[in-house]
PDB file of C-alpha atoms in Angstrom:
ATOM      1  CA  MET A1114     105.967 -60.823  25.637  1.00 85.00           C
ATOM      2  CA  PRO A1115     108.383 -61.801  28.478  1.00 82.00           C
ATOM      3  CA  ASP A1116     110.236 -58.210  28.413  1.00 84.00           C
ATOM      4  CA  LEU A1117     110.939 -55.714  26.387  1.00 88.00           C
ATOM      5  CA  ALA A1118     114.691 -56.748  25.989  1.00 90.00           C
ATOM      6  CA  ASP A1119     116.406 -56.225  22.822  1.00 93.00           C
ATOM      7  CA  LEU A1120     116.504 -59.888  21.796  1.00 91.00           C
ATOM      8  CA  PRO A1121     115.497 -61.589  18.143  1.00 92.00           C
ATOM      9  CA  ASP A1122     111.873 -63.073  19.405  1.00 88.00           C
ATOM     10  CA  ARG A1123     110.829 -59.647  20.833  1.00 90.00           C
ATOM     11  CA  ALA A1124     112.082 -57.835  18.176  1.00 93.00           C
ATOM     12  CA  LEU A1125     109.670 -60.063  16.325  1.00 92.00           C
ATOM     13  CA  ALA A1126     107.020 -59.106  18.352  1.00 91.00           C
ATOM     14  CA  VAL A1127     107.368 -55.380  18.037  1.00 94.00           C
ATOM     15  CA  SER A1128     107.380 -55.866  14.260  1.00 95.00           C
ATOM     16  CA  LEU A1129     104.519 -57.743  13.869  1.00 94.00           C
ATOM     17  CA  ALA A1130     102.690 -55.301  16.463  1.00 95.00           C
ATOM     18  CA  ASN A1131     103.642 -52.227  14.297  1.00 96.00           C
ATOM     19  CA  ARG A1132     102.631 -53.897  11.129  1.00 95.00           C
ATOM     20  CA  LEU A1133      99.462 -55.061  12.564  1.00 94.00           C
ATOM     21  CA  LEU A1134      98.981 -51.395  13.298  1.00 95.00           C
ATOM     22  CA  GLY A1135      99.607 -50.261  10.218  1.00 95.00           C
ATOM     23  CA  GLU A1136      97.123 -52.683   8.560  1.00 93.00           C
ATOM     24  CA  GLY A1137      94.311 -51.081  10.961  1.00 92.00           C
ATOM     25  CA  PHE A1138      94.227 -53.736  13.577  1.00 92.00           C
ATOM     26  CA  PRO A1139      94.074 -52.707  17.196  1.00 92.00           C
ATOM     27  CA  VAL A1140      97.509 -53.758  19.219  1.00 94.00           C
ATOM     28  CA  ASP A1141      98.128 -54.159  22.972  1.00 93.00           C
ATOM     29  CA  LEU A1142     101.626 -55.327  23.650  1.00 92.00           C
ATOM     30  CA  VAL A1143     101.667 -56.780  27.250  1.00 90.00           C
ATOM     31  CA  ALA A1144     104.902 -57.464  29.183  1.00 85.00           C
ATOM     32  CA  PRO A1145     105.566 -58.390  32.953  1.00 81.00           C
ATOM     33  CA  ARG A1146     107.468 -55.560  33.058  1.00 78.00           C
ATOM     34  CA  GLY A1147     106.513 -52.979  30.015  1.00 73.00           C
ATOM     35  CA  GLY A1148     110.164 -51.234  30.122  1.00 78.00           C
ATOM     36  CA  GLY A1149     113.079 -52.034  28.057  1.00 87.00           C
ATOM     37  CA  PRO A1150     115.239 -51.458  24.530  1.00 92.00           C
ATOM     38  CA  LEU A1151     112.397 -52.001  22.132  1.00 93.00           C
ATOM     39  CA  ARG A1152     109.946 -50.178  23.879  1.00 92.00           C
ATOM     40  CA  GLY A1153     111.099 -47.094  21.826  1.00 92.00           C
ATOM     41  CA  ARG A1154     110.508 -49.198  18.700  1.00 94.00           C
ATOM     42  CA  LEU A1155     106.559 -49.545  19.118  1.00 94.00           C
ATOM     43  CA  ALA A1156     104.440 -47.108  17.167  1.00 96.00           C
ATOM     44  CA  PRO A1157     102.456 -44.811  18.798  1.00 95.00           C
ATOM     45  CA  GLY A1158      98.946 -46.187  18.823  1.00 96.00           C
ATOM     46  CA  ILE A1159     100.347 -49.545  20.095  1.00 95.00           C
ATOM     47  CA  GLY A1160      98.851 -50.001  23.770  1.00 92.00           C
ATOM     48  CA  GLN A1161     101.616 -50.669  26.258  1.00 90.00           C
ATOM     49  CA  ILE A1162     100.164 -52.827  29.398  1.00 89.00           C
ATOM     50  CA  ASP A1163     102.835 -53.402  32.033  1.00 86.00           C
ATOM     51  CA  LEU A1164     101.570 -55.975  34.416  1.00 85.00           C
ATOM     52  CA  ALA A1165     103.744 -54.690  36.971  1.00 81.00           C
ATOM     53  CA  LYS A1166     105.140 -58.589  37.670  1.00 79.00           C
ATOM     54  CA  ARG A1167     108.710 -59.338  37.785  1.00 75.00           C
ATOM     55  CA  HIS A1168     108.476 -62.398  35.758  1.00 76.00           C
ATOM     56  CA  ALA A1169     106.281 -64.149  32.846  1.00 71.00           C
ATOM     57  CA  ALA A1170     105.738 -67.122  34.984  1.00 72.00           C
ATOM     58  CA  THR A1171     104.038 -65.106  37.561  1.00 80.00           C
ATOM     59  CA  SER A1172     101.822 -63.125  34.927  1.00 86.00           C
ATOM     60  CA  ALA A1173      98.799 -65.639  34.350  1.00 91.00           C
ATOM     61  CA  LEU A1174      96.424 -63.566  37.013  1.00 93.00           C
ATOM     62  CA  ALA A1175      97.160 -60.223  35.632  1.00 91.00           C
ATOM     63  CA  LEU A1176      97.206 -61.325  32.189  1.00 93.00           C
ATOM     64  CA  ALA A1177      93.727 -63.022  32.732  1.00 95.00           C
ATOM     65  CA  ARG A1178      92.435 -59.628  34.485  1.00 94.00           C
ATOM     66  CA  ILE A1179      93.508 -57.609  31.107  1.00 93.00           C
ATOM     67  CA  LEU A1180      91.668 -60.344  28.782  1.00 95.00           C
ATOM     68  CA  ALA A1181      88.496 -60.266  30.816  1.00 96.00           C
ATOM     69  CA  GLU A1182      88.560 -56.451  30.558  1.00 95.00           C
ATOM     70  CA  ARG A1183      89.704 -56.090  27.053  1.00 93.00           C
ATOM     71  CA  ARG A1184      88.015 -58.857  25.401  1.00 94.00           C
ATOM     72  CA  PRO A1185      90.558 -59.234  22.601  1.00 93.00           C
ATOM     73  CA  ALA A1186      89.903 -61.342  19.784  1.00 91.00           C
ATOM     74  CA  VAL A1187      93.259 -62.978  19.273  1.00 93.00           C
ATOM     75  CA  LEU A1188      95.978 -63.493  21.733  1.00 94.00           C
ATOM     76  CA  ALA A1189      99.537 -63.892  20.058  1.00 93.00           C
ATOM     77  CA  ALA A1190     102.136 -65.123  22.277  1.00 92.00           C
ATOM     78  CA  GLY A1191     105.876 -66.412  21.829  1.00 85.00           C
ATOM     79  CA  ARG A1192     107.139 -69.816  22.800  1.00 80.00           C
ATOM     80  CA  GLY A1193     108.712 -68.317  26.249  1.00 81.00           C
ATOM     81  CA  VAL A1194     105.117 -67.135  27.372  1.00 88.00           C
ATOM     82  CA  GLU A1195     102.692 -69.470  25.498  1.00 91.00           C
ATOM     83  CA  ARG A1196     101.938 -71.654  28.672  1.00 92.00           C
ATOM     84  CA  VAL A1197     100.972 -68.159  30.490  1.00 92.00           C
ATOM     85  CA  ALA A1198      98.878 -67.262  27.758  1.00 94.00           C
ATOM     86  CA  ARG A1199      97.066 -70.510  27.865  1.00 95.00           C
ATOM     87  CA  LEU A1200      96.466 -70.222  31.321  1.00 96.00           C
ATOM     88  CA  ALA A1201      95.262 -66.700  31.655  1.00 96.00           C
ATOM     89  CA  ARG A1202      92.804 -67.472  28.955  1.00 96.00           C
ATOM     90  CA  LEU A1203      91.531 -70.127  30.642  1.00 97.00           C
ATOM     91  CA  LEU A1204      91.478 -68.286  33.901  1.00 97.00           C
ATOM     92  CA  ALA A1205      89.465 -65.413  32.282  1.00 97.00           C
ATOM     93  CA  ARG A1206      87.003 -67.634  30.344  1.00 97.00           C
ATOM     94  CA  SER A1207      88.407 -65.826  27.311  1.00 96.00           C
ATOM     95  CA  ARG A1208      87.367 -66.783  23.378  1.00 94.00           C
ATOM     96  CA  ALA A1209      90.602 -65.069  22.378  1.00 94.00           C
ATOM     97  CA  ILE A1210      92.291 -67.407  19.627  1.00 93.00           C
ATOM     98  CA  LEU A1211      95.862 -68.326  20.754  1.00 94.00           C
ATOM     99  CA  VAL A1212      98.515 -67.881  17.924  1.00 93.00           C
ATOM    100  CA  ARG A1213     101.920 -68.670  18.375  1.00 90.00           C
ATOM    101  CA  VAL A1214     104.539 -66.253  17.195  1.00 90.00           C
ATOM    102  CA  GLU A1215     107.757 -67.597  16.107  1.00 89.00           C
ATOM    103  CA  GLU A1216     107.751 -66.457  12.384  1.00 90.00           C
ATOM    104  CA  GLU A1217     106.821 -63.111  11.348  1.00 88.00           C
ATOM    105  CA  GLU A1218     104.987 -63.857   8.041  1.00 92.00           C
ATOM    106  CA  ALA A1219     103.104 -67.100   9.496  1.00 91.00           C
ATOM    107  CA  ALA A1220     102.107 -65.421  12.861  1.00 90.00           C
ATOM    108  CA  LEU A1221     101.022 -62.332  10.578  1.00 92.00           C
ATOM    109  CA  ALA A1222      98.528 -64.539   8.492  1.00 93.00           C
ATOM    110  CA  ALA A1223      97.578 -66.728  11.396  1.00 91.00           C
ATOM    111  CA  ILE A1224      96.448 -63.421  13.272  1.00 90.00           C
ATOM    112  CA  ARG A1225      94.569 -62.072  10.101  1.00 90.00           C
ATOM    113  CA  ALA A1226      92.740 -65.959   9.605  1.00 90.00           C
ATOM    114  CA  ALA A1227      91.778 -65.666  13.460  1.00 87.00           C
ATOM    115  CA  ALA A1228      90.608 -61.783  13.393  1.00 84.00           C
ATOM    116  CA  ARG A1229      88.281 -63.100  10.281  1.00 83.00           C
ATOM    117  CA  ARG A1230      86.897 -65.791  12.314  1.00 82.00           C
ATOM    118  CA  SER A1231      86.197 -64.226  15.720  1.00 73.00           C
ATOM    119  CA  GLY A1232      84.422 -61.525  13.686  1.00 61.00           C
TER     120      GLY A1232
END
């Protein structure tokens, strides 16, 4: 996510993360700066990764390091950070399936399907 500001697209990502955790998926939420009003809405058990960057646009290298370390099966990104996620995925040589988050039910279905494909 670009940040944890109380905006509709960020609230969607937090809701999606909570639902995925509730279904038993391991979930990490990554933001350039981890603080913000929506942080309190994250369920306990969701990993919160603060990249310690000022802006999402400068976060590709830090995100690539996280992808290389954690090796997630799926990387979900909103429209505002999709390019950063793509670049990080390439830099990390990650096999994570990239899912674009725009609508909760569609993203949830895409993430479930990607997780099944990745094993």
